[in-house]
XYZ file of N, CA, C and O in Angstrom:
320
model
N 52.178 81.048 -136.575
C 53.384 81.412 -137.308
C 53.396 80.654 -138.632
O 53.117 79.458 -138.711
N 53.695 81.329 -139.538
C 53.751 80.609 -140.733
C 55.131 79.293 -141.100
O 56.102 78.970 -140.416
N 54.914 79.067 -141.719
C 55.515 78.259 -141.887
C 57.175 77.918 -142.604
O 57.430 77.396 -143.689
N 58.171 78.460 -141.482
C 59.329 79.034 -142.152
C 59.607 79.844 -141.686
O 60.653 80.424 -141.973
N 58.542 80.365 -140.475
C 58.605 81.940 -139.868
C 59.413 81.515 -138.511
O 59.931 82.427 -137.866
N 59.521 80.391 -138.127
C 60.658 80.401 -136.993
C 62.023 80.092 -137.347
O 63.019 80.186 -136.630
N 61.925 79.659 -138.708
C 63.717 79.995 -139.454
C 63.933 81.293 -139.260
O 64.554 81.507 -138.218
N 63.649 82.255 -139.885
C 63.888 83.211 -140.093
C 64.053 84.512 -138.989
O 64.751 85.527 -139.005
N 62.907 83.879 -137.884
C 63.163 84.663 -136.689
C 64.345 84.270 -136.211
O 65.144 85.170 -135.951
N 64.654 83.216 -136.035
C 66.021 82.557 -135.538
C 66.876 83.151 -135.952
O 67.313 83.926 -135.102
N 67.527 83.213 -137.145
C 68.028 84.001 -137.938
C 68.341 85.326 -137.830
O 69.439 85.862 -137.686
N 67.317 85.759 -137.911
C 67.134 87.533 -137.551
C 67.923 87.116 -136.072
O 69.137 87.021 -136.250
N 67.550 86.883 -134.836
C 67.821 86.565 -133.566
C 69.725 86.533 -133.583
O 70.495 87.330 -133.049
N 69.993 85.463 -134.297
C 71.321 85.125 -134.485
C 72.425 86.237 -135.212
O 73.614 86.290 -134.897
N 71.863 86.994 -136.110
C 72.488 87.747 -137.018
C 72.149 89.063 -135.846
O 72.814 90.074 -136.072
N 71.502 89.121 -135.025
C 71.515 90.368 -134.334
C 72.363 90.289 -132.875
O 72.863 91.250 -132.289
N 72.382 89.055 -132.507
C 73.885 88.743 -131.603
C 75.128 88.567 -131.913
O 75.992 88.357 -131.062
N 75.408 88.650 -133.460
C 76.514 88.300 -133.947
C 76.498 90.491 -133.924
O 77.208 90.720 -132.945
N 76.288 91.156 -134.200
C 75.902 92.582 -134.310
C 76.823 92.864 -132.866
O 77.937 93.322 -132.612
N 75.639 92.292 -132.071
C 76.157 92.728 -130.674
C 77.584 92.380 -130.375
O 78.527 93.168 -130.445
N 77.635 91.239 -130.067
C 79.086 90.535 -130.158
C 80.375 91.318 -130.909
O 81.488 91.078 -130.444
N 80.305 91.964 -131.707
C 81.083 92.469 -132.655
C 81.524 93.626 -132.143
O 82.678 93.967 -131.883
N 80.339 94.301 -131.999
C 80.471 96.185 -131.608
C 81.183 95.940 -130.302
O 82.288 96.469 -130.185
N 80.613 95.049 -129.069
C 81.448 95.054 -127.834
C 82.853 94.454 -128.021
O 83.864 94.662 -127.350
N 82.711 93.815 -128.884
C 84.375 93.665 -128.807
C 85.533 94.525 -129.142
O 86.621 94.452 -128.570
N 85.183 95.494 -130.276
C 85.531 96.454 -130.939
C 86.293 97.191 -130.011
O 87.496 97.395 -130.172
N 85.272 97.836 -128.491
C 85.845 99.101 -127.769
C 85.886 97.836 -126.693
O 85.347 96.738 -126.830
N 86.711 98.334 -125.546
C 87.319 97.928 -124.781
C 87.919 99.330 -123.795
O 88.601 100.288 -124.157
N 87.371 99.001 -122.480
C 87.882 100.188 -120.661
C 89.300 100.368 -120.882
O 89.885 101.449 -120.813
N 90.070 98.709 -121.279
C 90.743 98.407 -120.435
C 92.435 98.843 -121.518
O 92.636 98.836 -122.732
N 93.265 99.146 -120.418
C 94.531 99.380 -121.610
C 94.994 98.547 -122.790
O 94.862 97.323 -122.802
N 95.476 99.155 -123.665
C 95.703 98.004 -124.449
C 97.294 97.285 -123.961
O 98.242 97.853 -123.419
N 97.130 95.583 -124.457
C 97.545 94.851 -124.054
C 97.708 93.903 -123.111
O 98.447 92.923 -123.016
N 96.381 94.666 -122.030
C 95.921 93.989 -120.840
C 95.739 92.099 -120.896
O 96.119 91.156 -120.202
N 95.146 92.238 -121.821
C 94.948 90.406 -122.054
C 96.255 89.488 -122.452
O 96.176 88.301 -122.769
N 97.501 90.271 -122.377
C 98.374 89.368 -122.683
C 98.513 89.127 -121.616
O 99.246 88.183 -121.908
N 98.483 89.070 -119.881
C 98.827 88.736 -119.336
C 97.991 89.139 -117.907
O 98.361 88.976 -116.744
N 96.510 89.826 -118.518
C 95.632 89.984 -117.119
C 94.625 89.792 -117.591
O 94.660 89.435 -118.768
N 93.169 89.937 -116.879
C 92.152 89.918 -117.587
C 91.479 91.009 -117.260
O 91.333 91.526 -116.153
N 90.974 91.406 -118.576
C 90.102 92.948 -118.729
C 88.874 93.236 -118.200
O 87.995 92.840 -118.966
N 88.358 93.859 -117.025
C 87.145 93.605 -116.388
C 86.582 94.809 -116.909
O 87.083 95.917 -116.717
N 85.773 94.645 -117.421
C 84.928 95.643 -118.627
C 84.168 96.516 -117.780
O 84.178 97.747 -117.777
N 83.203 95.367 -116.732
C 82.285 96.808 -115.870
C 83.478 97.579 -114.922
O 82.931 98.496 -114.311
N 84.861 97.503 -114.622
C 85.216 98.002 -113.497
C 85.818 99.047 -114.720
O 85.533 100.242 -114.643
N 86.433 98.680 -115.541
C 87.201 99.191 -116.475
C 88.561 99.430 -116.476
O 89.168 100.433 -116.851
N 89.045 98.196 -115.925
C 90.800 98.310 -115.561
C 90.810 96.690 -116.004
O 89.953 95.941 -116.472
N 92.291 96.523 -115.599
C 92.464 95.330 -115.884
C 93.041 94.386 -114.611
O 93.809 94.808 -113.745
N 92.587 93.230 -114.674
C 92.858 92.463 -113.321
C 94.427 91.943 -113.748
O 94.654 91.714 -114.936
N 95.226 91.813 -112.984
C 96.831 91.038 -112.752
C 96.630 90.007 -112.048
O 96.068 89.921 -110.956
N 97.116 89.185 -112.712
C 98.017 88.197 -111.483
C 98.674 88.871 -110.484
O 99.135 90.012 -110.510
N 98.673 87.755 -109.268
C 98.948 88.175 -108.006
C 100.947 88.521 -108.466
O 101.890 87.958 -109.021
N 100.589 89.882 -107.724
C 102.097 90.210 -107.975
C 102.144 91.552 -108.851
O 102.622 92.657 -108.596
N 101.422 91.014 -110.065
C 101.972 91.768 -111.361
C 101.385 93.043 -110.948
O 100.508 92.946 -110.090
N 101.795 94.716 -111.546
C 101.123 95.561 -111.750
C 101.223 96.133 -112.659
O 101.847 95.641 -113.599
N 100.517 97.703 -112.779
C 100.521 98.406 -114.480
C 99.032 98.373 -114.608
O 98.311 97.698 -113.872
N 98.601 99.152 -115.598
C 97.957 99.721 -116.038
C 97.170 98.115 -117.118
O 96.012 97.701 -117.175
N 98.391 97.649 -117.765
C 98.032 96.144 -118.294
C 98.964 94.874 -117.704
O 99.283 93.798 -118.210
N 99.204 95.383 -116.628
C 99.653 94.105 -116.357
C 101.382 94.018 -116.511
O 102.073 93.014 -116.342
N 101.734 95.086 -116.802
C 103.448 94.714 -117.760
C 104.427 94.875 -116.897
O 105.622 94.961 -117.178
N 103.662 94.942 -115.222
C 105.317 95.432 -114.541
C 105.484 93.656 -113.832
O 104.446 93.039 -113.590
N 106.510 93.167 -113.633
C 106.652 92.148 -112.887
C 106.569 92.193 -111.550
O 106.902 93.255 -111.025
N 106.144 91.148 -110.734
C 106.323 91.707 -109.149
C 108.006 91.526 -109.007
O 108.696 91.080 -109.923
N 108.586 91.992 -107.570
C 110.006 92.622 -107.669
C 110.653 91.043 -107.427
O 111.621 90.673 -108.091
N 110.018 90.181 -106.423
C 110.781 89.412 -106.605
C 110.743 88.471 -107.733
O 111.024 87.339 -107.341
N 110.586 88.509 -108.535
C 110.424 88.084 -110.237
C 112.207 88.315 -110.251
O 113.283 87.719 -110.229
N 111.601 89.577 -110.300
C 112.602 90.930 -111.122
C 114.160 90.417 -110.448
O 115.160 90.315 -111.159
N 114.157 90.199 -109.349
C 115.550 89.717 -108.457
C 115.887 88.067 -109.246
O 116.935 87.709 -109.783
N 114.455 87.199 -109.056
C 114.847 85.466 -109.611
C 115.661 85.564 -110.608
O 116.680 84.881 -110.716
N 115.015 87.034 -112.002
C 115.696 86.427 -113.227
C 116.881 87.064 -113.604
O 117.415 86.747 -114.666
N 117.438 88.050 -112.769
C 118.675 88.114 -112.625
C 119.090 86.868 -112.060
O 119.287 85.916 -112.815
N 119.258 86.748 -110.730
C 120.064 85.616 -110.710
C 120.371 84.195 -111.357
O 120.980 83.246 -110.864
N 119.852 84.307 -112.438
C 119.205 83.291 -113.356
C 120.036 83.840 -114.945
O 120.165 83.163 -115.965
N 120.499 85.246 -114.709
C 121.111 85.775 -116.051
C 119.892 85.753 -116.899
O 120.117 85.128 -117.936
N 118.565 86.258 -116.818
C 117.485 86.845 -117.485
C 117.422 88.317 -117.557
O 116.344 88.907 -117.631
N 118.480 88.873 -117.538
C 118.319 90.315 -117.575
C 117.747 91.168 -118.552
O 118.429 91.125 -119.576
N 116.599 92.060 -118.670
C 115.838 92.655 -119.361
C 114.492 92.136 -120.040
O 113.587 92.742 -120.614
N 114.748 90.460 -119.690
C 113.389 89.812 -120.418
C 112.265 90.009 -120.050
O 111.867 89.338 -119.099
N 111.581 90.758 -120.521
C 110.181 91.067 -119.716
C 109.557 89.417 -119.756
O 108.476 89.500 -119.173
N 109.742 88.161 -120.132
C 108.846 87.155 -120.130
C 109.622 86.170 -119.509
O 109.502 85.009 -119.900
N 110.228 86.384 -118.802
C 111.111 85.544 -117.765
C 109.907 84.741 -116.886
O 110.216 83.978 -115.971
C-alpha cells in the first residue's frame, strides 16, 4: 500500500458509514412518534411500549394510569 493509502481508505470506509447511517435513519417501520415514549423495533416494524402503554406509538396510557391521574386532578394530561 502506498503510502497515505490507508488514510484514505479509512476515509473512504468512514464517509461510506456516515452514507449508511444517514439513509437508515431517514425511513423508519415504525409510527411516527413512537420514540417519545417506546422503542422502535425496525426488524419487527412496530413499536415496543412500556409495560402497560398501548397504540400504534405508544400514546394510549394503561387504564390504571388513566384512573391515578384523575384522582390526582390530572385530567386530560396525556404526561401525567
Amino acid at each position: 500500500m502506498r503510502p497515505g493509502g490507508a488514510v484514505a481508505l479509512l476515509l473512504l470506509v468512514q464517509a461510506h458509514a456516515l452514507v449508511l447511517l444517514a439513509g437508515s435513519a431517514a425511513v423508519s417501520n415504525c409510527a411516527p412518534g413512537c420514540t417519545d415514549r417506546g422503542t422502535c423495533n425496525e426488524e419487527l416494524g412496530r413499536c415496543d411500549c412500556p409495560r402497560g402503554w398501548t397504540g400504534a406509538a405508544c400514546e394510549v396510557p394503561p387504564q390504571d394510569m388513566v384512573s391515578m391521574c384523575k384522582d390526582f386532578g390530572f385530567h386530560g394530561d396525556p404526561n401525567c
